[in-house]
mmCIF file of C-alpha atoms in Angstrom:
data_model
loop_
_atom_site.group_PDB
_atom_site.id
_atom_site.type_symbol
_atom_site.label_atom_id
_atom_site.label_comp_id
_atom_site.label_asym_id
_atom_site.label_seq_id
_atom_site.Cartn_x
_atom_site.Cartn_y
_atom_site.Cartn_z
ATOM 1 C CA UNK A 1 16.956 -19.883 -10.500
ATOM 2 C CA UNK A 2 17.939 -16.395 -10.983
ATOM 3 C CA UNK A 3 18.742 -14.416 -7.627
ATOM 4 C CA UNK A 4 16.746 -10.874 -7.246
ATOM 5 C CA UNK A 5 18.652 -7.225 -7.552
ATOM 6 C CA UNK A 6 19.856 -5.913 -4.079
ATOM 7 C CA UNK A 7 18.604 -2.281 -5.406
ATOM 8 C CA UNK A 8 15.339 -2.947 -7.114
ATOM 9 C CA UNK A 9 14.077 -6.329 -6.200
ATOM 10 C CA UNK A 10 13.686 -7.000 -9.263
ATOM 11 C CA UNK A 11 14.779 -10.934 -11.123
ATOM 12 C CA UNK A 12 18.817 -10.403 -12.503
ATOM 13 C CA UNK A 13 20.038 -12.348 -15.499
ATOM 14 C CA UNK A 14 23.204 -13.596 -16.134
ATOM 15 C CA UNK A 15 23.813 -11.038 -19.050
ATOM 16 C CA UNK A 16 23.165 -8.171 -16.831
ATOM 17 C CA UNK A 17 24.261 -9.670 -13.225
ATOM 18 C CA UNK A 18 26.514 -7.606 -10.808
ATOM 19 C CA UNK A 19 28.081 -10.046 -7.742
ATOM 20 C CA UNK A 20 29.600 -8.051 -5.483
ATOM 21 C CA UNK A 21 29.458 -7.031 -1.218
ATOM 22 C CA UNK A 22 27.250 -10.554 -1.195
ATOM 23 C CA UNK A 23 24.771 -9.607 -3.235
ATOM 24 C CA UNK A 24 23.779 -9.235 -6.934
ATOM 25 C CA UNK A 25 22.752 -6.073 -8.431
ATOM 26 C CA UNK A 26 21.681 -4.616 -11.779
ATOM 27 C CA UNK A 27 24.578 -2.863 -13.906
ATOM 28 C CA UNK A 28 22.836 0.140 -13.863
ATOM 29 C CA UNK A 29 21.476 -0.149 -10.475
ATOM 30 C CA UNK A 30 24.783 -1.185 -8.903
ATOM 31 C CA UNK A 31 25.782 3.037 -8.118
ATOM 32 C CA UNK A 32 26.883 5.534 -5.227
ATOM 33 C CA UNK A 33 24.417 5.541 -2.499
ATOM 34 C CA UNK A 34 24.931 9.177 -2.424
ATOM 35 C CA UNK A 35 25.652 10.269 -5.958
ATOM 36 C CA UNK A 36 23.714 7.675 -8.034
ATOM 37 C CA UNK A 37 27.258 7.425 -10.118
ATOM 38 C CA UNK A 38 27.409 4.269 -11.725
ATOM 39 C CA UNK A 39 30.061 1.995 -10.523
ATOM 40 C CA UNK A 40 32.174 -0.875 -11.477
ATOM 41 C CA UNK A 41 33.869 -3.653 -10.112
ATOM 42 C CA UNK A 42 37.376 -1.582 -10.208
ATOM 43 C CA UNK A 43 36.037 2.031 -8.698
ATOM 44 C CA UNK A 44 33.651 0.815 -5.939
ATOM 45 C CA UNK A 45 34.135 1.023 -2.454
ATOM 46 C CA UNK A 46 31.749 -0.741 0.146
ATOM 47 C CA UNK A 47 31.017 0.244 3.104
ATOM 48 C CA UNK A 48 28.048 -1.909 5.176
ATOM 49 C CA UNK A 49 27.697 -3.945 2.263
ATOM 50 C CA UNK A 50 26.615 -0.731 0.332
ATOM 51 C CA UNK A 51 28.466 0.416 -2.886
ATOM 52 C CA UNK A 52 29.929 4.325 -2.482
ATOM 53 C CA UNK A 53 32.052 5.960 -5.045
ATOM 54 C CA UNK A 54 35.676 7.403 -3.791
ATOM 55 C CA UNK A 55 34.176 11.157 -3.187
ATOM 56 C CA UNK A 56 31.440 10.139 -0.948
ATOM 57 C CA UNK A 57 33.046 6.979 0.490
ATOM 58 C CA UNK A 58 32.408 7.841 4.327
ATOM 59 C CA UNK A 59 35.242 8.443 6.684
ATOM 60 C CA UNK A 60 34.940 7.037 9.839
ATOM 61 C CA UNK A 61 35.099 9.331 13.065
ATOM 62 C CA UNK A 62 36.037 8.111 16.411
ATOM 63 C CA UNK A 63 33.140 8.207 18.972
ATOM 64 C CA UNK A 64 33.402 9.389 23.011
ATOM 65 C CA UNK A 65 33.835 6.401 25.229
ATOM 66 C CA UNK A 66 31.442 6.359 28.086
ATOM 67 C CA UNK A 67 33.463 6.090 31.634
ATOM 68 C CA UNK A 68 31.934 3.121 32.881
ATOM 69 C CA UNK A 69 33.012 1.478 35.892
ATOM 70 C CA UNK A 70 35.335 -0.574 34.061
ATOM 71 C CA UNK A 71 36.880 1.877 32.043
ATOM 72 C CA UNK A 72 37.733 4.060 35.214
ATOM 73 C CA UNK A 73 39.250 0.698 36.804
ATOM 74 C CA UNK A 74 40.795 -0.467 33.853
ATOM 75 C CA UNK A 75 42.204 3.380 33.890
ATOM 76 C CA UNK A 76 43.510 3.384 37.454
ATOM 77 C CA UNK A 77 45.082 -0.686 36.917
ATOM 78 C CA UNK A 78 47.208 0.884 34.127
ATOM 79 C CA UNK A 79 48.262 3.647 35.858
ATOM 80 C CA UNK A 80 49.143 1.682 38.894
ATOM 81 C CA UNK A 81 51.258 -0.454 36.883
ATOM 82 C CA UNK A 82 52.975 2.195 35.307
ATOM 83 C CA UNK A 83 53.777 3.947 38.611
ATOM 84 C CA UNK A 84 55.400 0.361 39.773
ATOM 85 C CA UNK A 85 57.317 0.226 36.774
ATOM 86 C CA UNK A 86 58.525 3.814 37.459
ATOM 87 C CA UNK A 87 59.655 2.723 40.706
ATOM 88 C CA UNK A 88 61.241 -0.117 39.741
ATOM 89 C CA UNK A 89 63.242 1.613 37.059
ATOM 90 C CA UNK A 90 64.154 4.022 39.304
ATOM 91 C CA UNK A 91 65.208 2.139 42.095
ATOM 92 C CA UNK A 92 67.509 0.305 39.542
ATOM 93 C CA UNK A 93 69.317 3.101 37.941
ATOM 94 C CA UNK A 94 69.815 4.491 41.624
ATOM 95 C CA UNK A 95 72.986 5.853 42.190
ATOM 96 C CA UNK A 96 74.399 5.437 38.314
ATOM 97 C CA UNK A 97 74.561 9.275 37.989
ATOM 98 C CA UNK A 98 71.927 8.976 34.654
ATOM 99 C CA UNK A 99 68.762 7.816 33.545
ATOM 100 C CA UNK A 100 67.767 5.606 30.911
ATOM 101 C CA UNK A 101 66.770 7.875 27.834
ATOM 102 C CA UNK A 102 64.615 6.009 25.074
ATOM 103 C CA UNK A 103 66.117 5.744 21.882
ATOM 104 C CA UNK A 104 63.678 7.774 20.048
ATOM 105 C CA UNK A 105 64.005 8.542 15.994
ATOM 106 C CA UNK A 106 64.237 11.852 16.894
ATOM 107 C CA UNK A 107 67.449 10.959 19.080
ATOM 108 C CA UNK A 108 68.372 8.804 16.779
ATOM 109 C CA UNK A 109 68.184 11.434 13.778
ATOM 110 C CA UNK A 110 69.963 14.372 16.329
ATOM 111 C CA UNK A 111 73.005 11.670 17.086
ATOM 112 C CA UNK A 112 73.384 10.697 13.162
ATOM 113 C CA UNK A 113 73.681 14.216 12.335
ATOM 114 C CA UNK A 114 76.288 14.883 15.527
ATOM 115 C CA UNK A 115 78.496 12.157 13.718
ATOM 116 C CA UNK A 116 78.015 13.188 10.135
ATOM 117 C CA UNK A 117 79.507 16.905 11.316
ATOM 118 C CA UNK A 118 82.079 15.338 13.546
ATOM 119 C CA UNK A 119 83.489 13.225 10.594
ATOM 120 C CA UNK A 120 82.758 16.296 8.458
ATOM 121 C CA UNK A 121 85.059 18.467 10.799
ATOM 122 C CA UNK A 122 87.504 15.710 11.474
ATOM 123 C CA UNK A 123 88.223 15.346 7.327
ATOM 124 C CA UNK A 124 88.158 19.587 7.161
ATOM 125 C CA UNK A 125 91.486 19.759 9.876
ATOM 126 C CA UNK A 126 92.846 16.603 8.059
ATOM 127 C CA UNK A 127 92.702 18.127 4.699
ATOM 128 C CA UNK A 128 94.144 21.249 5.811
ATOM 129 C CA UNK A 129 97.261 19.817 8.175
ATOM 130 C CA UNK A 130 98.006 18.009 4.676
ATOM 131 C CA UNK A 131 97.758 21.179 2.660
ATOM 132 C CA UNK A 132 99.578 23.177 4.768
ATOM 133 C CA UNK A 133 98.395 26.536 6.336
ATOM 134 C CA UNK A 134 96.471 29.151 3.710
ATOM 135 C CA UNK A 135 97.972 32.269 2.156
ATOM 136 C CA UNK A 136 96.168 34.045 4.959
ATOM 137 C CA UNK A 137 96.610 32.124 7.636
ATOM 138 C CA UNK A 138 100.345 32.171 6.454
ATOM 139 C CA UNK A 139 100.812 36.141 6.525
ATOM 140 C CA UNK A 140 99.017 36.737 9.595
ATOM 141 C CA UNK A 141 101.114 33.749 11.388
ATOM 142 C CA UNK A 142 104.008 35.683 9.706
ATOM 143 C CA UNK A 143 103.026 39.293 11.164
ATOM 144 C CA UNK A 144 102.276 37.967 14.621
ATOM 145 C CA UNK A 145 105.747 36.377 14.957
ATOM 146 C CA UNK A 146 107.187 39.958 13.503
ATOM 147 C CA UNK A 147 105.319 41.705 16.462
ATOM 148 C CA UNK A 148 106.305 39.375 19.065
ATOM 149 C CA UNK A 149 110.408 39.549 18.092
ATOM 150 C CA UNK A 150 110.168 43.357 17.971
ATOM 151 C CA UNK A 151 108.890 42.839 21.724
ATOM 152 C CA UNK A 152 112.103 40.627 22.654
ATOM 153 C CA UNK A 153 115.597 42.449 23.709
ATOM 154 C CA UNK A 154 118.183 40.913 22.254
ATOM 155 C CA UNK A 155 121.551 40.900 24.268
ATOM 156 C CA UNK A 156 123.634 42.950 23.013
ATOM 157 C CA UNK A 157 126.914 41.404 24.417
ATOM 158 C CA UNK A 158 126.094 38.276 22.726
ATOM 159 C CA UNK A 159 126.742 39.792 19.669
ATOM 160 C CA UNK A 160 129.899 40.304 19.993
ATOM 161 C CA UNK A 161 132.620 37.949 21.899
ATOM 162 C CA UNK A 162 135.972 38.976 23.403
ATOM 163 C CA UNK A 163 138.463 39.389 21.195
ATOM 164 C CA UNK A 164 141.602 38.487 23.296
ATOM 165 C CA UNK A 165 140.139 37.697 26.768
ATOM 166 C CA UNK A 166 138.950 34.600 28.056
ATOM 167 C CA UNK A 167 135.370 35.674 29.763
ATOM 168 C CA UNK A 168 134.374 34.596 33.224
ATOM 169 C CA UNK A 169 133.804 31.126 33.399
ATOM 170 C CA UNK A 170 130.807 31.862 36.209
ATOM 171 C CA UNK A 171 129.817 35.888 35.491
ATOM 172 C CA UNK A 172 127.643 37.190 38.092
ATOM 173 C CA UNK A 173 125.546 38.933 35.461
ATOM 174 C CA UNK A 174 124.867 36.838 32.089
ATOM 175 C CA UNK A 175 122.242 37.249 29.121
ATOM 176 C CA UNK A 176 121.429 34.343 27.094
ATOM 177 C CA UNK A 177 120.809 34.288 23.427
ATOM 178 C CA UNK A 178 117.404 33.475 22.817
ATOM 179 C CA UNK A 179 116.355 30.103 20.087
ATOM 180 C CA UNK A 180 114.991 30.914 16.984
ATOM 181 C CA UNK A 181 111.638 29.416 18.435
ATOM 182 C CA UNK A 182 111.499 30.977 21.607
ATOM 183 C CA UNK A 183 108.590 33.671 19.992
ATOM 184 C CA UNK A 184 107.414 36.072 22.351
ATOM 185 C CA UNK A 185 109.721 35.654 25.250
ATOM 186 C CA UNK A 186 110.383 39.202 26.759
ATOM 187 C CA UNK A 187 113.595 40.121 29.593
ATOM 188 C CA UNK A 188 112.394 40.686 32.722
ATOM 189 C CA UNK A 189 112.520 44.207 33.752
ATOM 190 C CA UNK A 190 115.055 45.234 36.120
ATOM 191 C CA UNK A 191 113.717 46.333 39.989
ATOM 192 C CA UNK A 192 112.311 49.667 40.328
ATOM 193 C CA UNK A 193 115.574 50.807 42.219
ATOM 194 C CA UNK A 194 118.020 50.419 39.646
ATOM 195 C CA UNK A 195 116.459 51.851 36.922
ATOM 196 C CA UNK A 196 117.174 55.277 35.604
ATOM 197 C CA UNK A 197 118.244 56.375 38.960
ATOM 198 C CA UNK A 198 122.067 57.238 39.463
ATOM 199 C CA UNK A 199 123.867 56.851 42.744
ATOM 200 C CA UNK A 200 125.490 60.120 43.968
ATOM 201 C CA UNK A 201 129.029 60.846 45.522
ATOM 202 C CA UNK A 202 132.087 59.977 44.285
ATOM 203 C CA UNK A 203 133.104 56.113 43.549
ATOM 204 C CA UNK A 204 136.073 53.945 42.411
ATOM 205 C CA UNK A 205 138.092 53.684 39.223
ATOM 206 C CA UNK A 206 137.336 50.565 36.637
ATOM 207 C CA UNK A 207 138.884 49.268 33.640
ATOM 208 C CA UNK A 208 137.035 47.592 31.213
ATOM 209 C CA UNK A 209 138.307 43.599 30.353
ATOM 210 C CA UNK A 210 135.561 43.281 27.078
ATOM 211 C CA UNK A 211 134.050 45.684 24.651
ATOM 212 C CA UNK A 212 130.280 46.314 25.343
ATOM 213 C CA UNK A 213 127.696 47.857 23.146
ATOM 214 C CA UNK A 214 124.761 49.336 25.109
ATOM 215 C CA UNK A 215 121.394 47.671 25.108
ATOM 216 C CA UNK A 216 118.977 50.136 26.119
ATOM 217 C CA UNK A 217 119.433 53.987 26.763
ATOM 218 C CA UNK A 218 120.234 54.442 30.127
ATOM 219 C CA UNK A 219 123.323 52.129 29.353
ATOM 220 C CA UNK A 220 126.689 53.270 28.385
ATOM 221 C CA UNK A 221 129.142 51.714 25.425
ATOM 222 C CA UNK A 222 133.106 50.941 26.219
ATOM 223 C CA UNK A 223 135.776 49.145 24.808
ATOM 224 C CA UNK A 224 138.439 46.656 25.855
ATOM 225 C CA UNK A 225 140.728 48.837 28.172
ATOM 226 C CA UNK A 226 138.594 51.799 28.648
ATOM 227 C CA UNK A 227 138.450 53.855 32.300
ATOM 228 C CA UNK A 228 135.412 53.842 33.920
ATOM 229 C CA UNK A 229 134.951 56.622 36.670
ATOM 230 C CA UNK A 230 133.437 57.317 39.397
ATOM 231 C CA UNK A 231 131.847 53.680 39.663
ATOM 232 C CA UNK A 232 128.595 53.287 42.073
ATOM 233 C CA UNK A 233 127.628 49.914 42.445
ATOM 234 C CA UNK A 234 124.133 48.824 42.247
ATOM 235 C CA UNK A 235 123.062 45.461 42.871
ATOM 236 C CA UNK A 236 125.400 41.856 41.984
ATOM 237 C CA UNK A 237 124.919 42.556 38.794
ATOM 238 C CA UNK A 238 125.527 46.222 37.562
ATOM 239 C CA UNK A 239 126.956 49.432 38.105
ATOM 240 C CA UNK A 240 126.907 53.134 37.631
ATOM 241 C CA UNK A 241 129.898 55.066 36.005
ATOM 242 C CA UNK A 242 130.942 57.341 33.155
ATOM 243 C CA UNK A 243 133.953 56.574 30.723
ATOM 244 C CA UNK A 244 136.440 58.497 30.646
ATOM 245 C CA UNK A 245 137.003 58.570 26.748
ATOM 246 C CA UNK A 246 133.563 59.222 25.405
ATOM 247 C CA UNK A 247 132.202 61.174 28.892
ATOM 248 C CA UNK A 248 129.069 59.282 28.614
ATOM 249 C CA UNK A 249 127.681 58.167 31.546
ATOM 250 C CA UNK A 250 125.332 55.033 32.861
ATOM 251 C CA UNK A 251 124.873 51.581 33.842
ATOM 252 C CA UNK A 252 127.064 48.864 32.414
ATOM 253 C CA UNK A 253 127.843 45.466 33.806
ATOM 254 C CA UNK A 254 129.649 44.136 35.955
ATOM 255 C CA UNK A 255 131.035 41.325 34.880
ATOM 256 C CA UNK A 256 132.604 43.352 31.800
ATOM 257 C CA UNK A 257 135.272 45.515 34.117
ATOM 258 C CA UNK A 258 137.513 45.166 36.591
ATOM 259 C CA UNK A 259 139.022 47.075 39.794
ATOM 260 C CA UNK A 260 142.163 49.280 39.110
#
Protein backbone atom coordinates (compact mmCIF):
# COMPACT_ATOMS: atom_id res chain seq x y z
CA UNK A 1 0.00 0.00 0.00
CA UNK A 2 1.33 3.29 -0.86
CA UNK A 3 2.09 5.65 2.26
CA UNK A 4 0.41 9.36 2.01
CA UNK A 5 2.66 12.76 1.38
CA UNK A 6 3.74 14.44 4.73
CA UNK A 7 2.93 17.94 2.84
CA UNK A 8 -0.27 17.32 0.98
CA UNK A 9 -1.89 14.21 2.23
CA UNK A 10 -2.14 13.16 -0.74
CA UNK A 11 -1.29 8.93 -1.97
CA UNK A 12 2.86 8.92 -3.08
CA UNK A 13 4.09 6.49 -5.69
CA UNK A 14 7.17 4.91 -5.91
CA UNK A 15 8.20 6.98 -9.08
CA UNK A 16 7.67 10.17 -7.31
CA UNK A 17 8.38 9.10 -3.47
CA UNK A 18 10.65 11.28 -1.17
CA UNK A 19 11.78 9.17 2.30
CA UNK A 20 13.32 11.33 4.39
CA UNK A 21 12.99 12.94 8.46
CA UNK A 22 10.47 9.64 8.77
CA UNK A 23 8.23 10.50 6.44
CA UNK A 24 7.53 10.44 2.66
CA UNK A 25 6.90 13.44 0.68
CA UNK A 26 6.19 14.50 -2.91
CA UNK A 27 9.37 15.70 -5.01
CA UNK A 28 7.92 18.81 -5.50
CA UNK A 29 6.31 19.11 -2.22
CA UNK A 30 9.40 18.03 -0.27
CA UNK A 31 10.73 22.22 0.02
CA UNK A 32 11.86 25.00 2.64
CA UNK A 33 9.23 25.58 5.14
CA UNK A 34 10.07 29.14 4.77
CA UNK A 35 11.12 29.67 1.19
CA UNK A 36 9.10 26.98 -0.67
CA UNK A 37 12.73 26.15 -2.42
CA UNK A 38 12.70 22.80 -3.58
CA UNK A 39 15.04 20.51 -1.88
CA UNK A 40 16.94 17.37 -2.28
CA UNK A 41 18.28 14.68 -0.43
CA UNK A 42 21.96 16.42 -0.52
CA UNK A 43 20.86 20.30 0.39
CA UNK A 44 18.20 19.68 3.09
CA UNK A 45 18.46 20.33 6.54
CA UNK A 46 15.76 19.14 9.16
CA UNK A 47 14.92 20.59 11.89
CA UNK A 48 11.63 18.99 13.99
CA UNK A 49 11.29 16.61 11.35
CA UNK A 50 10.64 19.60 8.93
CA UNK A 51 12.80 20.14 5.75
CA UNK A 52 14.59 23.93 5.75
CA UNK A 53 17.02 25.01 3.17
CA UNK A 54 20.67 26.31 4.50
CA UNK A 55 19.49 30.22 4.48
CA UNK A 56 16.53 29.76 6.61
CA UNK A 57 17.74 26.70 8.58
CA UNK A 58 16.92 28.14 12.21
CA UNK A 59 19.64 28.82 14.68
CA UNK A 60 19.00 27.90 17.96
CA UNK A 61 19.15 30.60 20.86
CA UNK A 62 19.75 29.78 24.40
CA UNK A 63 16.71 30.47 26.69
CA UNK A 64 16.81 32.17 30.54
CA UNK A 65 16.81 29.49 33.16
CA UNK A 66 14.24 30.04 35.80
CA UNK A 67 15.99 30.10 39.50
CA UNK A 68 14.11 27.47 41.01
CA UNK A 69 14.83 26.18 44.28
CA UNK A 70 17.07 23.71 42.93
CA UNK A 71 18.97 25.72 40.73
CA UNK A 72 19.80 28.24 43.65
CA UNK A 73 20.89 25.02 45.78
CA UNK A 74 22.52 23.33 43.14
CA UNK A 75 24.27 27.02 42.78
CA UNK A 76 25.33 27.41 46.40
CA UNK A 77 26.55 23.19 46.53
CA UNK A 78 28.99 24.18 43.74
CA UNK A 79 30.18 27.06 45.16
CA UNK A 80 30.67 25.46 48.49
CA UNK A 81 32.71 22.90 46.95
CA UNK A 82 34.77 25.16 45.18
CA UNK A 83 35.50 27.28 48.28
CA UNK A 84 36.71 23.77 50.03
CA UNK A 85 38.80 23.06 47.23
CA UNK A 86 40.29 26.59 47.53
CA UNK A 87 41.09 25.87 50.97
CA UNK A 88 42.47 22.81 50.52
CA UNK A 89 44.80 23.98 47.80
CA UNK A 90 45.77 26.59 49.77
CA UNK A 91 46.46 25.03 52.86
CA UNK A 92 48.75 22.68 50.76
CA UNK A 93 50.91 25.07 48.95
CA UNK A 94 51.29 26.91 52.45
CA UNK A 95 54.53 28.07 53.08
CA UNK A 96 56.15 27.00 49.41
CA UNK A 97 56.69 30.73 48.60
CA UNK A 98 54.27 30.19 45.13
CA UNK A 99 51.09 29.16 43.94
CA UNK A 100 50.07 26.69 41.55
CA UNK A 101 49.50 28.59 38.13
CA UNK A 102 47.37 26.54 35.48
CA UNK A 103 49.05 25.72 32.48
CA UNK A 104 46.93 27.67 30.21
CA UNK A 105 47.60 27.84 26.13
CA UNK A 106 48.08 31.21 26.60
CA UNK A 107 51.04 30.36 29.13
CA UNK A 108 51.91 27.84 27.21
CA UNK A 109 52.17 30.04 23.89
CA UNK A 110 54.04 33.15 26.16
CA UNK A 111 56.76 30.33 27.50
CA UNK A 112 57.31 28.80 23.79
CA UNK A 113 57.98 32.13 22.53
CA UNK A 114 60.42 33.02 25.80
CA UNK A 115 62.48 29.89 24.54
CA UNK A 116 62.34 30.45 20.83
CA UNK A 117 64.09 34.16 21.62
CA UNK A 118 66.35 32.71 24.24
CA UNK A 119 67.75 30.10 21.71
CA UNK A 120 67.45 32.90 19.14
CA UNK A 121 69.78 35.17 21.34
CA UNK A 122 71.91 32.35 22.57
CA UNK A 123 72.87 31.35 18.57
CA UNK A 124 73.21 35.52 17.84
CA UNK A 125 76.35 35.79 20.77
CA UNK A 126 77.53 32.31 19.50
CA UNK A 127 77.75 33.36 15.96
CA UNK A 128 79.40 36.48 16.76
CA UNK A 129 82.21 35.14 19.53
CA UNK A 130 83.01 32.81 16.37
CA UNK A 131 83.19 35.68 13.94
CA UNK A 132 85.05 37.79 15.90
CA UNK A 133 84.08 41.42 16.92
CA UNK A 134 82.58 43.80 13.83
CA UNK A 135 84.47 46.53 12.00
CA UNK A 136 82.65 48.82 14.39
CA UNK A 137 82.73 47.26 17.32
CA UNK A 138 86.53 46.84 16.44
CA UNK A 139 87.35 50.73 16.03
CA UNK A 140 85.42 51.89 18.84
CA UNK A 141 87.11 49.01 21.17
CA UNK A 142 90.27 50.45 19.48
CA UNK A 143 89.53 54.30 20.37
CA UNK A 144 88.44 53.53 23.90
CA UNK A 145 91.71 51.72 24.72
CA UNK A 146 93.57 54.93 22.92
CA UNK A 147 91.68 57.22 25.47
CA UNK A 148 92.27 55.20 28.42
CA UNK A 149 96.43 54.90 27.76
CA UNK A 150 96.55 58.66 27.12
CA UNK A 151 94.98 58.77 30.80
CA UNK A 152 97.91 56.45 32.26
CA UNK A 153 101.48 58.11 33.34
CA UNK A 154 104.00 56.18 32.31
CA UNK A 155 107.21 56.17 34.56
CA UNK A 156 109.55 57.84 33.22
CA UNK A 157 112.58 56.24 35.07
CA UNK A 158 111.58 52.99 33.74
CA UNK A 159 112.57 54.01 30.57
CA UNK A 160 115.74 54.30 31.07
CA UNK A 161 118.09 52.01 33.48
CA UNK A 162 121.42 52.96 35.10
CA UNK A 163 124.08 52.85 33.06
CA UNK A 164 126.97 51.99 35.50
CA UNK A 165 125.22 51.82 38.92
CA UNK A 166 123.66 49.04 40.51
CA UNK A 167 120.09 50.63 41.77
CA UNK A 168 118.77 50.13 45.25
CA UNK A 169 117.87 46.77 45.84
CA UNK A 170 114.77 48.14 48.28
CA UNK A 171 114.21 52.09 46.96
CA UNK A 172 112.00 53.92 49.19
CA UNK A 173 110.25 55.44 46.20
CA UNK A 174 109.61 52.97 43.09
CA UNK A 175 107.24 53.18 39.89
CA UNK A 176 106.30 50.10 38.21
CA UNK A 177 105.92 49.59 34.55
CA UNK A 178 102.50 48.98 33.78
CA UNK A 179 101.33 45.36 31.45
CA UNK A 180 100.26 45.84 28.17
CA UNK A 181 96.69 44.84 29.53
CA UNK A 182 96.49 46.83 32.45
CA UNK A 183 93.95 49.51 30.27
CA UNK A 184 92.85 52.30 32.19
CA UNK A 185 94.91 52.10 35.29
CA UNK A 186 95.79 55.76 36.37
CA UNK A 187 98.88 56.79 39.30
CA UNK A 188 97.53 57.88 42.22
CA UNK A 189 97.91 61.49 42.79
CA UNK A 190 100.37 62.62 45.19
CA UNK A 191 98.88 64.35 48.76
CA UNK A 192 97.77 67.80 48.55
CA UNK A 193 100.99 68.92 50.52
CA UNK A 194 103.56 67.98 48.22
CA UNK A 195 102.32 69.15 45.22
CA UNK A 196 103.44 72.29 43.52
CA UNK A 197 104.38 73.75 46.78
CA UNK A 198 108.22 74.35 47.46
CA UNK A 199 109.75 74.28 50.90
CA UNK A 200 111.59 77.54 51.80
CA UNK A 201 115.07 78.18 53.52
CA UNK A 202 118.11 76.89 52.65
CA UNK A 203 118.81 72.90 52.52
CA UNK A 204 121.63 70.35 51.91
CA UNK A 205 123.83 69.49 48.95
CA UNK A 206 122.96 66.11 46.75
CA UNK A 207 124.58 64.29 44.08
CA UNK A 208 122.75 62.45 41.76
CA UNK A 209 123.70 58.29 41.54
CA UNK A 210 121.16 57.75 38.13
CA UNK A 211 120.05 59.91 35.29
CA UNK A 212 116.31 60.94 35.60
CA UNK A 213 114.03 62.37 33.02
CA UNK A 214 111.12 64.34 34.53
CA UNK A 215 107.63 62.98 34.49
CA UNK A 216 105.38 65.75 34.97
CA UNK A 217 106.15 69.60 35.13
CA UNK A 218 106.76 70.45 38.46
CA UNK A 219 109.67 67.81 38.24
CA UNK A 220 113.19 68.52 37.40
CA UNK A 221 115.68 66.37 34.88
CA UNK A 222 119.49 65.39 36.07
CA UNK A 223 122.07 63.20 35.13
CA UNK A 224 124.42 60.67 36.70
CA UNK A 225 126.74 62.96 38.88
CA UNK A 226 124.86 66.12 38.79
CA UNK A 227 124.66 68.67 42.12
CA UNK A 228 121.53 69.13 43.48
CA UNK A 229 121.15 72.29 45.80
CA UNK A 230 119.53 73.48 48.28
CA UNK A 231 117.59 70.06 48.90
CA UNK A 232 114.17 70.27 51.08
CA UNK A 233 112.87 67.08 51.81
CA UNK A 234 109.31 66.26 51.49
CA UNK A 235 107.89 63.12 52.46
CA UNK A 236 109.94 59.24 52.25
CA UNK A 237 109.74 59.53 48.96
CA UNK A 238 110.77 62.93 47.31
CA UNK A 239 112.45 66.06 47.53
CA UNK A 240 112.77 69.65 46.57
CA UNK A 241 116.03 71.08 44.95
CA UNK A 242 117.47 72.85 41.91
CA UNK A 243 120.55 71.50 39.85
CA UNK A 244 123.20 73.19 39.71
CA UNK A 245 124.03 72.67 35.90
CA UNK A 246 120.76 73.41 34.21
CA UNK A 247 119.36 75.94 37.29
CA UNK A 248 116.09 74.29 37.02
CA UNK A 249 114.41 73.71 39.96
CA UNK A 250 111.70 70.99 41.49
CA UNK A 251 110.86 67.76 42.87
CA UNK A 252 112.88 64.70 42.00
CA UNK A 253 113.25 61.47 43.88
CA UNK A 254 114.78 60.31 46.32
CA UNK A 255 115.96 57.27 45.74
CA UNK A 256 117.92 58.72 42.55
CA UNK A 257 120.61 60.95 44.77
CA UNK A 258 122.64 60.76 47.43
CA UNK A 259 124.10 62.97 50.46
CA UNK A 260 127.47 64.79 49.74
Amino acid sequence: MNPNCARCGKIVYPTEKVNCLDKFWHKACFHCETCKMTLNMKNYKGYEKKPYCNAHYPKQSFTMVADTPENLRLKQQSELQSQIRYKEEFEKNKGKGFSVVADTPELQRIKKTQDQISNIKYHEEFERSRMGPSPSEGAELERRNSQESTNYRRPAEQQQQPSHHIQPSNPVYQQQQPSSQSYGYKEPAAPASTQRNAPSGGGKRFRAVYDYNAADEDEVSFQDGDTIINVQQIDDGWMYGTVERTGDTGMLPANYVEAI
